[in-house]
Short mmCIF file of C-alpha atoms and ligand atoms in Angstrom, two decimals:
data_model
loop_
_atom_site.label_atom_id
_atom_site.label_comp_id
_atom_site.label_asym_id
_atom_site.label_seq_id
_atom_site.Cartn_x
_atom_site.Cartn_y
_atom_site.Cartn_z
CA MET A 210 -13.40 -36.32 -17.26
CA ASN A 211 -16.47 -35.20 -15.47
CA ASP A 212 -17.25 -31.31 -16.77
CA SER A 213 -17.97 -30.83 -12.38
CA THR A 214 -14.18 -30.51 -12.08
CA MET A 215 -14.26 -28.37 -15.10
CA VAL A 216 -13.80 -24.58 -13.65
CA GLY A 217 -12.91 -21.91 -15.22
CA LEU A 218 -9.80 -19.43 -14.13
CA GLY A 219 -11.99 -16.36 -13.92
CA ASP A 220 -14.35 -18.82 -11.56
CA TRP A 221 -11.58 -19.60 -9.77
CA LEU A 222 -10.65 -16.92 -9.07
CA LYS A 223 -13.52 -15.02 -8.29
CA ARG A 224 -14.01 -17.59 -5.40
CA ALA A 225 -10.81 -17.83 -4.10
CA MET A 226 -10.94 -13.59 -3.98
CA GLY A 227 -14.17 -14.10 -1.84
CA GLU A 228 -12.54 -16.76 0.31
CA LEU A 229 -9.42 -14.54 0.78
CA GLU A 230 -11.36 -11.64 1.15
CA ALA A 231 -13.90 -13.19 3.99
CA ALA A 232 -9.76 -14.64 6.16
CA GLY A 233 -9.31 -11.28 6.13
CA VAL A 234 -6.04 -12.36 3.73
CA GLU A 235 -3.89 -9.36 2.50
CA SER A 236 -3.74 -8.80 -1.13
CA PRO A 237 -6.63 -11.23 -2.49
CA GLY A 238 -6.63 -10.59 -5.98
CA LEU A 239 -3.13 -10.30 -6.46
CA SER A 240 -2.86 -13.55 -4.34
CA GLY A 241 -5.51 -15.08 -6.46
CA ARG A 242 -3.47 -14.00 -9.77
CA LEU A 243 -0.34 -15.11 -8.46
CA ILE A 244 -1.53 -18.26 -7.50
CA LEU A 245 -3.33 -18.96 -10.38
CA SER A 246 -0.24 -17.40 -13.05
CA GLU A 247 1.67 -20.43 -10.77
CA VAL A 248 0.37 -23.67 -11.17
CA THR A 249 -0.49 -22.48 -15.28
CA GLY A 250 2.42 -20.74 -16.61
CA PHE A 251 -0.40 -18.47 -17.63
CA SER A 252 0.67 -14.40 -17.32
CA SER A 253 -1.32 -12.69 -15.37
CA ALA A 254 -2.90 -10.30 -18.48
CA LYS A 255 -3.92 -13.81 -20.24
CA ILE A 256 -5.74 -14.89 -16.67
CA LEU A 257 -7.43 -11.46 -16.83
CA GLY A 258 -8.06 -11.15 -20.15
CA PHE A 259 -9.49 -15.30 -20.66
CA PRO A 260 -11.50 -15.84 -17.80
CA GLU A 261 -13.49 -18.68 -19.69
CA ILE A 262 -10.28 -21.01 -19.68
CA PHE A 263 -10.48 -24.12 -18.10
CA ILE A 264 -7.81 -24.71 -15.37
CA PRO A 265 -5.61 -28.29 -16.72
CA PRO A 266 -7.27 -30.84 -13.54
CA ASP A 267 -3.19 -30.87 -12.17
CA ALA A 268 -3.64 -26.94 -11.93
CA LEU A 269 -6.63 -26.65 -10.67
CA PHE A 270 -5.60 -29.30 -7.37
CA GLU A 271 -2.62 -27.50 -7.68
CA ALA A 272 -4.55 -23.96 -7.51
CA ASP A 273 -6.89 -25.22 -4.07
CA VAL A 274 -3.34 -26.29 -2.59
CA LEU A 275 -1.38 -22.91 -3.31
CA LEU A 276 -5.21 -20.97 -1.85
CA GLU A 277 -5.31 -22.77 1.84
CA ARG A 278 -2.10 -22.13 2.70
CA ARG A 279 -2.96 -18.67 1.42
CA LEU A 280 -5.89 -18.82 3.99
CA ARG A 281 -3.80 -19.41 6.79
CA HIS A 282 -2.27 -16.35 6.16
CA GLU A 283 0.51 -17.78 4.97
CA PRO A 284 3.20 -14.86 2.49
CA MET A 285 3.16 -15.46 -1.08
CA ALA A 286 6.83 -15.02 -0.82
CA TYR A 287 7.24 -18.20 0.97
CA ILE A 288 4.23 -20.54 -1.08
CA LEU A 289 6.63 -19.97 -4.29
CA GLY A 290 9.75 -19.88 -2.63
CA ARG A 291 10.66 -16.77 -4.36
CA LYS A 292 10.82 -13.24 -4.29
CA GLU A 293 11.95 -10.47 -5.81
CA PHE A 294 14.31 -7.70 -4.82
CA ARG A 295 15.99 -5.31 -7.00
CA ASN A 296 16.47 -7.00 -10.14
CA ILE A 297 17.62 -10.18 -8.22
CA THR A 298 15.34 -13.66 -8.09
CA LEU A 299 15.61 -14.82 -4.53
CA LYS A 300 14.45 -18.17 -3.19
CA VAL A 301 13.21 -17.86 0.81
CA THR A 302 12.27 -20.10 2.90
CA PRO A 303 11.06 -19.53 6.32
CA ALA A 304 14.52 -19.69 7.26
CA VAL A 305 14.69 -15.93 5.91
CA LEU A 306 12.86 -12.95 6.64
CA ILE A 307 11.34 -11.99 3.25
CA PRO A 308 13.20 -8.81 1.24
CA ARG A 309 10.83 -5.85 2.16
CA PRO A 310 11.06 -2.92 -0.35
CA GLU A 311 12.16 -0.49 1.56
CA THR A 312 15.70 -2.17 1.91
CA GLU A 313 16.21 -2.17 -1.96
CA GLU A 314 16.60 1.77 -1.09
CA LEU A 315 19.53 0.78 1.43
CA ILE A 316 21.62 0.36 -2.08
CA ASP A 317 21.78 2.68 -3.26
CA LEU A 318 21.97 5.60 -0.14
CA THR A 319 24.93 3.14 0.14
CA GLN A 320 26.16 3.67 -3.32
CA SER A 321 25.80 7.83 -3.18
CA ILE A 322 27.85 7.65 0.34
CA CYS A 323 30.01 5.52 0.18
CA PRO A 324 30.67 5.26 -3.93
CA ASP A 325 34.61 4.36 -3.62
CA ALA A 326 34.20 1.54 -1.24
CA SER A 327 36.01 -2.10 -1.87
CA THR A 328 35.93 -4.23 1.39
CA MET A 329 32.12 -4.39 3.30
CA VAL A 330 30.49 -7.24 5.46
CA ASP A 331 25.89 -7.15 5.54
CA VAL A 332 25.17 -8.37 8.73
CA GLY A 333 22.80 -10.89 9.42
CA SER A 334 22.03 -11.12 5.65
CA GLY A 335 19.26 -13.40 6.10
CA SER A 336 18.32 -13.82 2.35
CA GLY A 337 21.13 -12.77 0.95
CA CYS A 338 19.54 -9.56 -0.29
CA ILE A 339 21.59 -7.44 0.17
CA PRO A 340 25.59 -8.70 0.26
CA LEU A 341 24.27 -10.24 -3.84
CA SER A 342 23.30 -6.82 -4.60
CA LEU A 343 26.00 -4.24 -3.52
CA SER A 344 28.23 -7.20 -5.37
CA GLU A 345 26.15 -5.93 -8.33
CA VAL A 346 26.49 -1.65 -7.67
CA PHE A 347 30.04 -2.89 -6.85
CA PRO A 348 31.27 -5.44 -8.88
CA GLU A 349 35.61 -4.44 -8.30
CA SER A 350 34.87 -4.88 -4.30
CA ARG A 351 35.25 -7.66 -1.40
CA VAL A 352 31.87 -8.11 -0.53
CA VAL A 353 31.04 -10.71 3.01
CA GLY A 354 27.47 -11.43 4.06
CA THR A 355 27.12 -13.13 8.05
CA ASP A 356 24.11 -14.37 9.75
CA PHE A 357 24.02 -16.47 13.11
CA SER A 358 21.81 -18.78 11.74
CA GLN A 359 22.86 -21.91 9.55
CA LYS A 360 19.50 -22.36 7.90
CA ALA A 361 18.99 -19.00 7.09
CA LEU A 362 23.25 -18.98 5.53
CA LYS A 363 22.38 -22.35 3.69
CA VAL A 364 19.30 -20.17 1.94
CA ALA A 365 21.68 -17.25 0.98
CA GLN A 366 24.31 -19.09 -0.52
CA SER A 367 21.31 -21.33 -2.63
CA ASN A 368 21.01 -17.63 -4.61
CA ASP A 369 24.35 -17.30 -4.78
CA PRO A 370 25.67 -19.72 -7.25
CA ASP A 371 28.89 -17.51 -8.51
CA ARG A 372 30.41 -17.77 -5.13
CA ARG A 373 29.89 -14.11 -5.59
CA ILE A 374 29.75 -13.63 -1.74
CA SER A 375 32.76 -14.46 1.64
CA TRP A 376 29.63 -16.25 3.35
CA VAL A 377 30.52 -16.56 6.93
CA GLN A 378 28.40 -17.34 10.42
CA SER A 379 29.30 -15.06 12.92
CA ASP A 380 27.35 -13.54 16.13
CA TRP A 381 27.00 -9.89 14.52
CA LEU A 382 30.33 -9.28 14.54
CA ALA A 383 32.07 -10.75 17.23
CA GLY A 384 35.41 -12.45 15.62
CA PHE A 385 35.86 -10.26 12.57
CA ASP A 386 39.26 -8.01 13.40
CA ARG A 387 39.39 -4.59 14.18
CA ASP A 388 40.22 -2.27 10.99
CA ARG A 389 38.49 -4.40 8.25
CA PHE A 390 36.25 -2.61 6.24
CA ASP A 391 35.87 0.41 4.67
CA LEU A 392 31.99 0.06 5.22
CA ILE A 393 28.99 -2.33 7.76
CA VAL A 394 25.19 -2.29 6.55
CA SER A 395 22.81 -3.49 8.26
CA ASN A 396 19.19 -4.34 8.71
CA PRO A 397 18.97 -5.36 11.80
CA PRO A 398 15.45 -6.49 14.13
CA TYR A 399 14.18 -3.42 14.83
CA LEU A 400 10.55 -3.60 16.03
CA THR A 401 9.88 -3.03 19.58
CA HIS A 402 8.18 -4.47 21.74
CA ASP A 403 4.42 -2.85 21.72
CA GLU A 404 5.35 -3.93 16.75
CA MET A 405 5.94 -6.98 18.15
CA GLU A 406 2.37 -7.66 19.47
CA SER A 407 0.63 -5.83 16.86
CA LEU A 408 2.06 -7.75 14.12
CA ASP A 409 -0.46 -9.18 10.50
CA PRO A 410 -0.58 -12.19 11.11
CA GLN A 411 1.47 -13.32 7.42
CA VAL A 412 4.36 -11.79 9.02
CA GLY A 413 3.97 -12.53 13.06
CA GLU A 414 3.12 -16.06 13.07
CA TYR A 415 5.80 -17.72 9.76
CA GLU A 416 8.87 -14.92 9.37
CA PRO A 417 11.39 -15.91 11.61
CA ILE A 418 11.15 -13.71 15.45
CA SER A 419 15.07 -13.24 15.37
CA ALA A 420 15.10 -11.53 11.97
CA LEU A 421 12.39 -8.82 13.63
CA THR A 422 12.79 -8.27 17.39
CA GLY A 423 14.94 -5.54 18.60
CA GLY A 424 13.68 -6.31 22.59
CA GLU A 425 11.30 -4.26 24.53
CA ASP A 426 13.01 -0.41 23.03
CA GLY A 427 13.70 -2.36 19.04
CA CYS A 428 17.22 -1.36 19.91
CA ASP A 429 19.20 -4.40 20.87
CA ALA A 430 21.04 -5.17 17.99
CA TYR A 431 22.08 -2.34 17.41
CA ARG A 432 23.39 -1.58 21.17
CA VAL A 433 25.38 -5.17 20.46
CA LEU A 434 26.04 -4.35 16.96
CA VAL A 435 27.18 -1.12 16.63
CA PRO A 436 30.10 -0.79 18.94
CA GLN A 437 31.31 -4.05 17.06
CA ILE A 438 30.51 -1.96 13.73
CA ALA A 439 32.89 0.63 15.60
CA ARG A 440 35.53 -1.87 15.98
CA CYS A 441 35.86 -3.53 12.96
CA LEU A 442 35.37 -0.41 10.34
CA LYS A 443 38.90 1.42 9.35
CA HIS A 444 38.94 4.98 10.13
CA ARG A 445 36.96 7.01 8.42
CA GLY A 446 35.19 3.82 6.99
CA LYS A 447 30.73 4.26 6.82
CA THR A 448 28.23 2.51 8.45
CA VAL A 449 24.24 1.77 6.37
CA LEU A 450 21.45 0.46 9.54
CA GLU A 451 18.36 0.02 8.57
CA ILE A 452 15.70 2.24 11.25
CA SER A 453 12.01 2.43 11.89
CA PRO A 454 10.83 6.03 13.01
CA SER A 455 10.05 4.39 16.56
CA VAL A 456 13.89 3.12 17.27
CA GLU A 457 15.89 6.58 15.21
CA ASN A 458 15.93 8.41 17.77
CA GLN A 459 18.07 5.82 19.72
CA VAL A 460 20.30 5.29 16.98
CA ILE A 461 20.89 7.96 16.33
CA GLN A 462 22.09 8.17 20.03
CA ILE A 463 23.94 4.70 19.80
CA LEU A 464 25.43 6.22 17.08
CA GLY A 465 26.83 9.17 19.19
CA GLU A 466 28.26 6.50 21.71
CA SER A 467 31.11 3.99 19.82
CA GLY A 468 32.46 7.67 18.56
CA PHE A 469 30.48 8.08 14.92
CA VAL A 470 30.50 11.44 13.65
CA HIS A 471 28.36 13.03 10.98
CA ILE A 472 25.52 10.69 12.00
CA ARG A 473 22.68 10.92 9.99
CA THR A 474 18.76 9.62 9.50
CA HIS A 475 17.20 9.64 6.21
CA PRO A 476 13.80 8.47 4.70
CA ASP A 477 12.73 5.82 2.99
CA TRP A 478 10.35 6.99 -0.37
CA ALA A 479 6.74 7.18 2.30
CA GLY A 480 9.26 9.19 4.54
CA ARG A 481 9.35 7.37 7.59
CA ALA A 482 13.63 7.63 8.69
CA ARG A 483 14.27 3.99 7.10
CA PHE A 484 18.36 4.37 7.69
CA ALA A 485 20.93 6.08 9.33
CA THR A 486 24.47 5.93 8.68
CA GLY A 487 27.56 7.00 10.40
CA GLU A 488 31.55 7.78 9.84
CA ARG A 489 34.57 5.94 11.95
CA PRO A 490 36.34 9.81 12.85
CA ASN A 491 39.95 9.52 11.62
CA GLY A 492 42.33 8.46 14.25
N1 LIG B 28 10.32 -3.73 8.20
C1 LIG B 28 10.58 -4.99 9.00
C2 LIG B 28 8.93 -5.67 8.68
O1 LIG B 28 8.55 -3.85 9.09
C3 LIG B 28 11.23 -5.23 10.40
C4 LIG B 28 12.48 -6.20 9.32
C5 LIG B 28 13.30 -5.79 10.50
O2 LIG B 28 13.25 -5.95 11.86
N2 LIG B 28 14.46 -5.35 10.28
O3 LIG B 28 8.33 -6.20 9.07
#
């Protein structure tokens, strides 16, 4: 073998980090390590601890291919084809939004405000991160997951090999019976027009726009969805919606207009308004 093809882990990483940094890619060090780890099967600790180890030629070729993708700002989750959400590793493709860490908190909040729920639906499930997690924390319950996109539903189903969730293709909750669920949750698209304009290229150029944009004021989805939630919840049923500080006040108002009571918003770990909850009144 020609010596010029022998590249050490440390040298590759240094070059990759330099190129990623120059291209303005987020987390250059982590990206480089994840790529090396993916192609060599070595842990991050081994990569950092043994920089002199040579990268096998096949792996080197593959690492350069993945680095090219990252240099074009493609998110690491799409490059690797997977993303961790709570204790689950989910398959992700560009057909679904990459699950966000703040959404993990929706699961704990739901469990604390609605511990006895036995029938529940997540609207707009994407990768399936929410319904799959709900079925773990509510093991006795019936969980339905929906999406408008057939492609997204395929990804969600592939993340549910044991068929724990009932997957339904639907336009929000159109077609669902009234008074059916104890709990309805959703992380709908909620970015405002201005927020869409200033998205990081890693989000705006790769993730599905339909999972992000909430129209001019970010509230288009809530205006359609919240009245449907009110119809499909049982009396005393609860809803948990992901929101952002930009839509907080309007979402409170929309929930009120649909007759919800005990409306509250809740911060995420970073202290930003991230969830809205409400209850359908009794009768
Ligand atoms: N939290 C996502 C983001 O900031 C937006 C998700 C959504 O619109 N539901 O990119």
